[in-house]
mmCIF file of C-alpha atoms in Angstrom:
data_model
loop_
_atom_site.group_PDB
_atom_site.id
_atom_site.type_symbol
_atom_site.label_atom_id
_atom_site.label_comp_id
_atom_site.label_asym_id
_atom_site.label_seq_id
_atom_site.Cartn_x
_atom_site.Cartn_y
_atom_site.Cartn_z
ATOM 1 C CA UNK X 218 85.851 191.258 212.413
ATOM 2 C CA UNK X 219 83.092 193.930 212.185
ATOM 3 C CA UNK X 220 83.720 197.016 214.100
ATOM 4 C CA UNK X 221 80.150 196.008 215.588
ATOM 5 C CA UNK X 222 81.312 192.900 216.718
ATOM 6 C CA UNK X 223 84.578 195.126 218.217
ATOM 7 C CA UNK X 224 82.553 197.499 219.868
ATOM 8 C CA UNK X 225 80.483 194.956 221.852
ATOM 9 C CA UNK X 226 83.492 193.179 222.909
ATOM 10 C CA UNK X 227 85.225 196.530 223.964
ATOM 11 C CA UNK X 228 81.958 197.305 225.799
ATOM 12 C CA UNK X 229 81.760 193.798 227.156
ATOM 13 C CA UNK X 230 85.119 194.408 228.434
ATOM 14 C CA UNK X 231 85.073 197.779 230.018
ATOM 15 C CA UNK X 232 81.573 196.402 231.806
ATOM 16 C CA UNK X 233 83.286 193.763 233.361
ATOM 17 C CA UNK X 234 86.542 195.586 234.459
ATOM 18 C CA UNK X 235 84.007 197.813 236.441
ATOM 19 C CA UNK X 236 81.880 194.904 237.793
ATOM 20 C CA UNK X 237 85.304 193.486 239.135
ATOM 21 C CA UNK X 238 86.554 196.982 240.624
ATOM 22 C CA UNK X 239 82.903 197.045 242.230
ATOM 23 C CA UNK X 240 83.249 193.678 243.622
ATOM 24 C CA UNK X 241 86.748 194.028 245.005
ATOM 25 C CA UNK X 242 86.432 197.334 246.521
ATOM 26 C CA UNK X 243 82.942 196.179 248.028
ATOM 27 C CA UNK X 244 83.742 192.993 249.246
ATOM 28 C CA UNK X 245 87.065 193.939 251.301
ATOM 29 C CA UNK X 246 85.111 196.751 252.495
ATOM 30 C CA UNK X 247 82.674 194.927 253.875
ATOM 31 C CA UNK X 248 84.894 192.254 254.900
ATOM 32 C CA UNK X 249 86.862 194.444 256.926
ATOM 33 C CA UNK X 250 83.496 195.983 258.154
ATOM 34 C CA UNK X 251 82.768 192.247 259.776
ATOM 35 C CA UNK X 252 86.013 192.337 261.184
ATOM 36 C CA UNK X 253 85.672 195.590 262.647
ATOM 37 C CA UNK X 254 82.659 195.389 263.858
ATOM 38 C CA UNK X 255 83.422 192.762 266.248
ATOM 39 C CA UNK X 256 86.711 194.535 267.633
ATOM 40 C CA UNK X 257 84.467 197.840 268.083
ATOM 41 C CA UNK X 258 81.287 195.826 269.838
ATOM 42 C CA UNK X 259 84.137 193.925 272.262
ATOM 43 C CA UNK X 260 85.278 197.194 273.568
ATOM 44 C CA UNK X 261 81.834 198.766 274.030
ATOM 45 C CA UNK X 262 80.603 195.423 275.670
ATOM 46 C CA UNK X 263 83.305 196.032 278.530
ATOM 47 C CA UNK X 264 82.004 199.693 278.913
ATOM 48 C CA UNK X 265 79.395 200.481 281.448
ATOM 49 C CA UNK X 266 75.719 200.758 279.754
ATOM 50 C CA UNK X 267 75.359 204.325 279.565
ATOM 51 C CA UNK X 268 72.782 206.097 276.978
ATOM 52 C CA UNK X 269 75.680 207.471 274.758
ATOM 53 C CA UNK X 270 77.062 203.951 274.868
ATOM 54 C CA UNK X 271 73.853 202.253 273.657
ATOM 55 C CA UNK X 272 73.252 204.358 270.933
ATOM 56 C CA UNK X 273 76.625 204.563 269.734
ATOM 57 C CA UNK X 274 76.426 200.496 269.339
ATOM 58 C CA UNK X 275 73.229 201.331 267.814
ATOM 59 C CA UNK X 276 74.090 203.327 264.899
ATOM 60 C CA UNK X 277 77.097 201.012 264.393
ATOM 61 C CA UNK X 278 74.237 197.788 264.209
ATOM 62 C CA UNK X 279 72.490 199.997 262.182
ATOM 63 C CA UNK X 280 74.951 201.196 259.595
ATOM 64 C CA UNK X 281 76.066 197.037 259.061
ATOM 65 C CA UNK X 282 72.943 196.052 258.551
ATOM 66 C CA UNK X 283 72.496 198.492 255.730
ATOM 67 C CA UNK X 284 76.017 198.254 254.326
ATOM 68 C CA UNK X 285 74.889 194.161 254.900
ATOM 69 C CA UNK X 286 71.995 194.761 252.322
ATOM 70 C CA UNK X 287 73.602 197.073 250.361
ATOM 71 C CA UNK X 288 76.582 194.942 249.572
ATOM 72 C CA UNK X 289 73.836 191.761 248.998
ATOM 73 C CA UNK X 290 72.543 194.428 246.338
ATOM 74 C CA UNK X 291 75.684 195.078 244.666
ATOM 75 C CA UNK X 292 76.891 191.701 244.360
ATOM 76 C CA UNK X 293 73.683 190.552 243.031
ATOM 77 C CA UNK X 294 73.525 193.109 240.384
ATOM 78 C CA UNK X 295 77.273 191.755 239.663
ATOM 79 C CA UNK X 296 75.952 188.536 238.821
ATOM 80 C CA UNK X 297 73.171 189.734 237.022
ATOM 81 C CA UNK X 298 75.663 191.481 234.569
ATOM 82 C CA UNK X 299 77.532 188.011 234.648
ATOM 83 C CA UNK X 300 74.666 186.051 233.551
ATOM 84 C CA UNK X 301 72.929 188.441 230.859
ATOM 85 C CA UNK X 302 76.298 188.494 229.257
ATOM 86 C CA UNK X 303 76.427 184.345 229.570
ATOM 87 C CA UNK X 304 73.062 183.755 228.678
ATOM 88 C CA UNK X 305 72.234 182.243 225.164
ATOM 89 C CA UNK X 306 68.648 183.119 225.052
ATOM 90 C CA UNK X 307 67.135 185.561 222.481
ATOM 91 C CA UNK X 308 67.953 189.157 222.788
ATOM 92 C CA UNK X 309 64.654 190.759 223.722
ATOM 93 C CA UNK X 310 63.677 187.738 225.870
ATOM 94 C CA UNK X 311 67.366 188.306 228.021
ATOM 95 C CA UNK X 312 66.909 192.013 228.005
ATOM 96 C CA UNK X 313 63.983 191.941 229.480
ATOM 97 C CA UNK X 314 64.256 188.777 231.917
ATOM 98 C CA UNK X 315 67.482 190.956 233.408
ATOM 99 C CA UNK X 316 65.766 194.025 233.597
ATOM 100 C CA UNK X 317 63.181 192.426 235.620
ATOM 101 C CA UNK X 318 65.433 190.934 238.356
ATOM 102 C CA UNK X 319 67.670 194.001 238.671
ATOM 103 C CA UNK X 320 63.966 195.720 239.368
ATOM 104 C CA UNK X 321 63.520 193.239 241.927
ATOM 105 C CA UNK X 322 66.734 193.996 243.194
ATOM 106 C CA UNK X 323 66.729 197.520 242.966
ATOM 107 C CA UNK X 324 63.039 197.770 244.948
ATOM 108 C CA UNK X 325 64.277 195.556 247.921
ATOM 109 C CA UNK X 326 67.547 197.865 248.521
ATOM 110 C CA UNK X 327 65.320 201.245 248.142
ATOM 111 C CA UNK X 328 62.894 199.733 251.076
ATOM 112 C CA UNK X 329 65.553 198.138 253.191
ATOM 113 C CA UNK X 330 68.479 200.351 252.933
ATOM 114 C CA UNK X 331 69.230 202.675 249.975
ATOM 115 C CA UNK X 332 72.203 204.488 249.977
ATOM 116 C CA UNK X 333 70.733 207.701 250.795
ATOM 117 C CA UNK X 334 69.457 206.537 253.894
ATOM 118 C CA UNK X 335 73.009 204.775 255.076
ATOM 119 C CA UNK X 336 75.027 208.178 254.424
ATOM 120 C CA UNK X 337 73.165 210.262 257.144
ATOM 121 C CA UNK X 338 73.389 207.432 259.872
ATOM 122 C CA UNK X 339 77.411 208.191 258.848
ATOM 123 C CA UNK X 340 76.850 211.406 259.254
ATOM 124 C CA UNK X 341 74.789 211.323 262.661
ATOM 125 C CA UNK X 342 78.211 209.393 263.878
ATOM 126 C CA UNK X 343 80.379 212.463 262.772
ATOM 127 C CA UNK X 344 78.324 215.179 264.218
ATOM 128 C CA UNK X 345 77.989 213.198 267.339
ATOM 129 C CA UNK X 346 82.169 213.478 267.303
ATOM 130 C CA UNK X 347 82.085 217.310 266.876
ATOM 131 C CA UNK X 348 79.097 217.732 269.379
ATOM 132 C CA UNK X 349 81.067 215.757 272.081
ATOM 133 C CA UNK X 350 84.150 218.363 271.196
ATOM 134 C CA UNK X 351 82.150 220.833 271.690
ATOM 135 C CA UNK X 352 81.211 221.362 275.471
ATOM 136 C CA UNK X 353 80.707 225.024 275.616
ATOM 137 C CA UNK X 354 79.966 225.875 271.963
ATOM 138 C CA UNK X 355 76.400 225.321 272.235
ATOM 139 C CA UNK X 356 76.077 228.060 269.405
ATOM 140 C CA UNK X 357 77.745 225.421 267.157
ATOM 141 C CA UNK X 358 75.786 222.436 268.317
ATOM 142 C CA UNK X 359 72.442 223.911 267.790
ATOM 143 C CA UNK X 360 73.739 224.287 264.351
ATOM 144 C CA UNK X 361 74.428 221.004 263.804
ATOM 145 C CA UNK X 362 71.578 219.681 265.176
ATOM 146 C CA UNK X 363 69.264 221.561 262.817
ATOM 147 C CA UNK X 364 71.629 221.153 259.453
ATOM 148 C CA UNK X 365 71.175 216.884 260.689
ATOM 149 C CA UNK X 366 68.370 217.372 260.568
ATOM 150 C CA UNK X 367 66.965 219.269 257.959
ATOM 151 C CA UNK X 368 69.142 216.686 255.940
ATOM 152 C CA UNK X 369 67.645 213.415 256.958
ATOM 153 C CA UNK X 370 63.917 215.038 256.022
ATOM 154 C CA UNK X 371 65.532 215.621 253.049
ATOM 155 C CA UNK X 372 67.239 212.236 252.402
ATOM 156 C CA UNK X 373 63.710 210.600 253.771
ATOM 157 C CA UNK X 374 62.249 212.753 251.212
ATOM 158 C CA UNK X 375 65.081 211.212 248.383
ATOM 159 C CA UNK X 376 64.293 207.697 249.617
ATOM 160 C CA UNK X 377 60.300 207.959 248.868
ATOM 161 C CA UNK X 378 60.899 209.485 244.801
ATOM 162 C CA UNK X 379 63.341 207.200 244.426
ATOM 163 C CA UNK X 380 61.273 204.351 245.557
ATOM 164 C CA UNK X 381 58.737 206.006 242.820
ATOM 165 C CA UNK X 382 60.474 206.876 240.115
ATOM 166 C CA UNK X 383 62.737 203.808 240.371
ATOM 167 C CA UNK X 384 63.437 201.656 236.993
ATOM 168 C CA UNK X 385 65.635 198.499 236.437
ATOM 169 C CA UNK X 386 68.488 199.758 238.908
ATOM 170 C CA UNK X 387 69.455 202.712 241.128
ATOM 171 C CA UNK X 388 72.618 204.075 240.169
ATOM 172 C CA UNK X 389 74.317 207.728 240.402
ATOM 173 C CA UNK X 390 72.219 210.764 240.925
ATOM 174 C CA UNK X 391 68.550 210.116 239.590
ATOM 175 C CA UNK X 392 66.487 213.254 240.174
ATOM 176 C CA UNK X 393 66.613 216.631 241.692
ATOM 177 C CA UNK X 394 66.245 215.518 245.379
ATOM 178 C CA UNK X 395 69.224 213.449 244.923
ATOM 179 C CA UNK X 396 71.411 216.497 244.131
ATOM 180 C CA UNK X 397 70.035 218.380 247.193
ATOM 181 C CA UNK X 398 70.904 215.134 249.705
ATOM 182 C CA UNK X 399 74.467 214.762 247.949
ATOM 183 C CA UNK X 400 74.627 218.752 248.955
ATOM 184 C CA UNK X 401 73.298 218.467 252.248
ATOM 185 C CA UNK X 402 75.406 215.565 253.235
ATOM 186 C CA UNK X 403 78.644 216.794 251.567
ATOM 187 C CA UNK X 404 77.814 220.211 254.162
ATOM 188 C CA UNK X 405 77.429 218.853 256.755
ATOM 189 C CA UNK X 406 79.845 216.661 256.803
ATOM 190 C CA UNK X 407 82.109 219.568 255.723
ATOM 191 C CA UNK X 408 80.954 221.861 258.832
ATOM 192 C CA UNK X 409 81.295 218.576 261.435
ATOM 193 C CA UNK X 410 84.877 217.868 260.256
ATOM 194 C CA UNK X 411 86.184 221.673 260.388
ATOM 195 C CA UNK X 412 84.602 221.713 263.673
ATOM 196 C CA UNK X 413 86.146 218.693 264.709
ATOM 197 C CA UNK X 414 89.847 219.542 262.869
ATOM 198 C CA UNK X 415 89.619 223.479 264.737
ATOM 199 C CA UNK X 416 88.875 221.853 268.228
ATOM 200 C CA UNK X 417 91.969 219.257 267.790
ATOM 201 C CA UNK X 418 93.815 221.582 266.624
ATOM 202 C CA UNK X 419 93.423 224.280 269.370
ATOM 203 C CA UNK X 420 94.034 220.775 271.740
ATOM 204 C CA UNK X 421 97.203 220.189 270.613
ATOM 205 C CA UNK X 422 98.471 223.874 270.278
ATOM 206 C CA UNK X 423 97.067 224.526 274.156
ATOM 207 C CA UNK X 424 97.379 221.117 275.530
ATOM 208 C CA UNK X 425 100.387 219.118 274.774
ATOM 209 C CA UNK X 426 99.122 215.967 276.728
ATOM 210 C CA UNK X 427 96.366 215.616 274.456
ATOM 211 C CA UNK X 428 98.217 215.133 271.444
ATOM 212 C CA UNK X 429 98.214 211.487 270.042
ATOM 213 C CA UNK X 430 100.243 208.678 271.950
ATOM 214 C CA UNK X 431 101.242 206.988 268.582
ATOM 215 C CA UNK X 432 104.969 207.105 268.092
ATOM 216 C CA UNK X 433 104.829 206.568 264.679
ATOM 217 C CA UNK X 434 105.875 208.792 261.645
ATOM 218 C CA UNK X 435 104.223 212.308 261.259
ATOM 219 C CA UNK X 436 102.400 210.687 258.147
ATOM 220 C CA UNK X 437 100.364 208.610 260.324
ATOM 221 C CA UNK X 438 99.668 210.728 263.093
ATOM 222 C CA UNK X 439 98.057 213.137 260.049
ATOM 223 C CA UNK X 440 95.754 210.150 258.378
ATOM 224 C CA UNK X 441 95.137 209.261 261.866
ATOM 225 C CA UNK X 442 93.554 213.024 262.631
ATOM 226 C CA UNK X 443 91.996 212.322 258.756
ATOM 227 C CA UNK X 444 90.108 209.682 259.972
ATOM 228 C CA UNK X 445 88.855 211.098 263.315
ATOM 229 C CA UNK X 446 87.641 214.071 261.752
ATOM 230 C CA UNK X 447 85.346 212.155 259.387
ATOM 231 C CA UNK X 448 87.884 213.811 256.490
ATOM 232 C CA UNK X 449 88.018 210.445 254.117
ATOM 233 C CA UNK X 450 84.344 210.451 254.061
ATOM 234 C CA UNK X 451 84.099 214.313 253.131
ATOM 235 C CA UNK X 452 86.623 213.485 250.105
ATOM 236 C CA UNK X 453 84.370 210.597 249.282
ATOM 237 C CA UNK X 454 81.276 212.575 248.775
ATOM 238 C CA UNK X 455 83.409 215.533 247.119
ATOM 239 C CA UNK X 456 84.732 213.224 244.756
ATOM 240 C CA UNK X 457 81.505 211.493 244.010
ATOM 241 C CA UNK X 458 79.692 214.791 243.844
ATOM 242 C CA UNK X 459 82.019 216.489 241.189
ATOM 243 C CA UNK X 460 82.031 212.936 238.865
ATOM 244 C CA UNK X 461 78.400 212.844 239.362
ATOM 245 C CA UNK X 462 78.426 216.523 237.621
ATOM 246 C CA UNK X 463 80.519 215.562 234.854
ATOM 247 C CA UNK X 464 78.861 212.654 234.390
ATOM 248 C CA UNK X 465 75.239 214.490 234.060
ATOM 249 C CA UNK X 466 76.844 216.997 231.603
ATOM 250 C CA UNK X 467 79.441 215.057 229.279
ATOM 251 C CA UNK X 468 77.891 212.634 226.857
ATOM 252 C CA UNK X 469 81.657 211.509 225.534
ATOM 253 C CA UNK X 470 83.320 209.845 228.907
ATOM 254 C CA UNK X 471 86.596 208.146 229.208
ATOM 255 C CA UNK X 472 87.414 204.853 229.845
ATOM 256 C CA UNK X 473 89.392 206.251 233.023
ATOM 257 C CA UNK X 474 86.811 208.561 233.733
ATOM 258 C CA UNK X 475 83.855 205.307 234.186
ATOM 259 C CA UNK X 476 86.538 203.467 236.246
ATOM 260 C CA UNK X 477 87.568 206.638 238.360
ATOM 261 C CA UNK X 478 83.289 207.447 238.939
ATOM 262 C CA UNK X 479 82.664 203.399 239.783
ATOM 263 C CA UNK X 480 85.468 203.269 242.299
ATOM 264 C CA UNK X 481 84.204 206.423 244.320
ATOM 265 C CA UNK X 482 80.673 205.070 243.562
ATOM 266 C CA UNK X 483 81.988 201.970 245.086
ATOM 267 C CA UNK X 484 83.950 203.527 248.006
ATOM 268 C CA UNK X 485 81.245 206.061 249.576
ATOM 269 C CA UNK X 486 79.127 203.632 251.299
ATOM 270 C CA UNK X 487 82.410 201.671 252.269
ATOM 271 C CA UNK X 488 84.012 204.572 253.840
ATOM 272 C CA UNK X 489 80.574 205.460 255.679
ATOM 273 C CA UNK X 490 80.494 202.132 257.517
ATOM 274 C CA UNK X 491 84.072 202.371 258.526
ATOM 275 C CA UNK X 492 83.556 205.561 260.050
ATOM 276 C CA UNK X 493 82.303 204.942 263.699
ATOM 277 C CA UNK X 494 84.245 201.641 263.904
ATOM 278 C CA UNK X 495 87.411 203.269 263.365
ATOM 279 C CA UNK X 496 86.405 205.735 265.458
ATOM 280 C CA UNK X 497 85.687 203.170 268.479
ATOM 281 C CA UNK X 498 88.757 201.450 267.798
ATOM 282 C CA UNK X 499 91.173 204.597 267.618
ATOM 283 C CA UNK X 500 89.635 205.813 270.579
ATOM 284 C CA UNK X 501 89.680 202.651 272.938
ATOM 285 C CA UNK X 502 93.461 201.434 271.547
ATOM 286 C CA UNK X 503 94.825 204.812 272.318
ATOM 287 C CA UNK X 504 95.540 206.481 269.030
ATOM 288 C CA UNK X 505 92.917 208.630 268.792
ATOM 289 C CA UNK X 506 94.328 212.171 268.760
ATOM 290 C CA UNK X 507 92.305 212.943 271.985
ATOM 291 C CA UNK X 508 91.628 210.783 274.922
ATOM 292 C CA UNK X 509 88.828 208.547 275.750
ATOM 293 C CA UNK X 510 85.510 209.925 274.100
ATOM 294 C CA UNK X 511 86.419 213.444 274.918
ATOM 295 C CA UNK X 512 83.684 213.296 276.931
ATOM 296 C CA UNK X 513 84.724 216.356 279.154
ATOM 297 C CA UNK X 514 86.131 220.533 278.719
ATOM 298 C CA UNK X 515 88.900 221.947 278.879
ATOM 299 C CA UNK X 516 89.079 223.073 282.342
ATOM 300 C CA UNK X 517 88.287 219.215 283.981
ATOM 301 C CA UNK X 518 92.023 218.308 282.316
ATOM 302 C CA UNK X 519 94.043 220.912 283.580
ATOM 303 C CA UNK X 520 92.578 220.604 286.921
ATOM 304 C CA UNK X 521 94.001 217.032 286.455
ATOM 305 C CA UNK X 522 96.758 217.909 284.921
ATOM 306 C CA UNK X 523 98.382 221.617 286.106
ATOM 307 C CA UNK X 524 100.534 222.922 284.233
#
């Protein structure tokens, strides 16, 4: 056998171990999404229609329909891959015919829901958490509010050069914007989960009630506070960031190192939907490490509760 010939079957194989990671992780994600989605819209249907209330069921519509697209997008390019490596036709006449659908494909996601306009709608969700937590700190909450957004102009901003400078498909970090939205997202998600870990924290060192009902092992009650605080996604981004780096700089990858990029690749946007479900589930099932939607201070609980 020609090396040639071995190097196009080692390629063909590598391509399709990452098509199948991609396809697993994406469709449990979003299958799980589904099923979340309806446990977190039956226990906001039994709350009273308050503004907070409405838009919190409105980010969480949002979010699935763009993970919805999204995930339409990734499963189509899938079978593209399948089907340009099944196809008998002549070389140039495949090449080009697959390039031209993944196009297609790649314009409809950038106008319906691209990525970078799916990660701040997560991130709206997790400074919404830390604002609620933070009654009196309007200091901090200003802050927010201004780092959100000066981030979605710049993510808008992402959205319209990558709808321009867009090829046959939209993959990793394309141009100079994109750096400055993985930046700006990775911050502020950074700053909202700090807040968010701090004001627990000072909860359960001042308040004892406030802790977290689960009973179970220490373990859980820590991924538990993980989740809340919008940590996963924060690893997510940090992860995808840093192989995104590598990956712009180091013309000699590994074999582990394309798997290890396409299953972060793979997991951001999954972990970004998840987010407020979670959230709305944790909260109304009574694990969340605070109670209810922390919609009050300090001072309203131990008036409830002396000490």
């Amino acid at each position: 056998m020609k090396t040639q010939e071995q190097n196009d079957l080692y390629v063909l194989g590598v391509n399709t171990i990452i098509n199948v990671i991609n396809t697993i992780i994406t469709s449990t994600g979003y299958g799980a999404m589904v099923l979340m989605m309806f446990v977190a819209m039956h226990y906001l249907s039994k709350k009273q229609r308050t503004i907070p209330i409405i838009a919190l069921a409105t980010c969480c519509m949002v979010i699935f329909v763009l993970f919805t697209v999204q995930y339409i997008y990734c499963s189509g390019l899938n079978l593209l891959a399948i089907a340009a490596h099944t196809d008998d036709s002549p070389g140039p006449q495949q090449a080009a015919s697959y390039a031209q659908k993944a196009q297609y494909l790649a314009y409809m996601v950038v106008a319906a829901s691209q990525p970078g306009l799916m990660y701040p709608v997560g991130d709206v969700i997790v400074v919404w958490r830390a604002w609620v937590l933070l009654q009196r700190d309007k200091s901090y909450k200003i802050l927010l509010a201004v780092l959100m957004l000066a981030n979605l102009g710049i993510s808008i901003a992402d959205i319209v050069l990558d709808y321009i400078h867009i090829q046959s498909e939209l993959q990793g970090i394309t141009n100079s914007m994109d750096w400055i939205m993985c930046i700006g997202l990775l911050l502020i998600n950074l700053f909202a989960m700090l807040l968010i870990g701090w004001k627990l924290w000072s909860h359960q060192r001042n308040v004892e009630y406030l802790v977290a009902r689960s009973n179970g092992h220490q373990i859980q009650k820590i991924m538990i506070l993980l989740i809340e605080s919008g940590a996963l996604i924060g690893i997510t981004q940090v992860m995808n960031l840093v192989l995104n780096i590598v990956s712009a700089y180091d013309s000699n990858l590994t074999t582990g190192f394309l798997y290890t990029y396409h299953v972060f690749t793979a997991l951001a946007p999954v972990t970004t939907a998840w987010y407020p479900l979670i959230v709305i589930i944790l909260v109304n099932t009574g694990h969340s490490p605070v109670h209810a939607t922390v919609h009050f201070i300090d001072s309203d609980i131990l008036a409830e509760h002396p000490p």
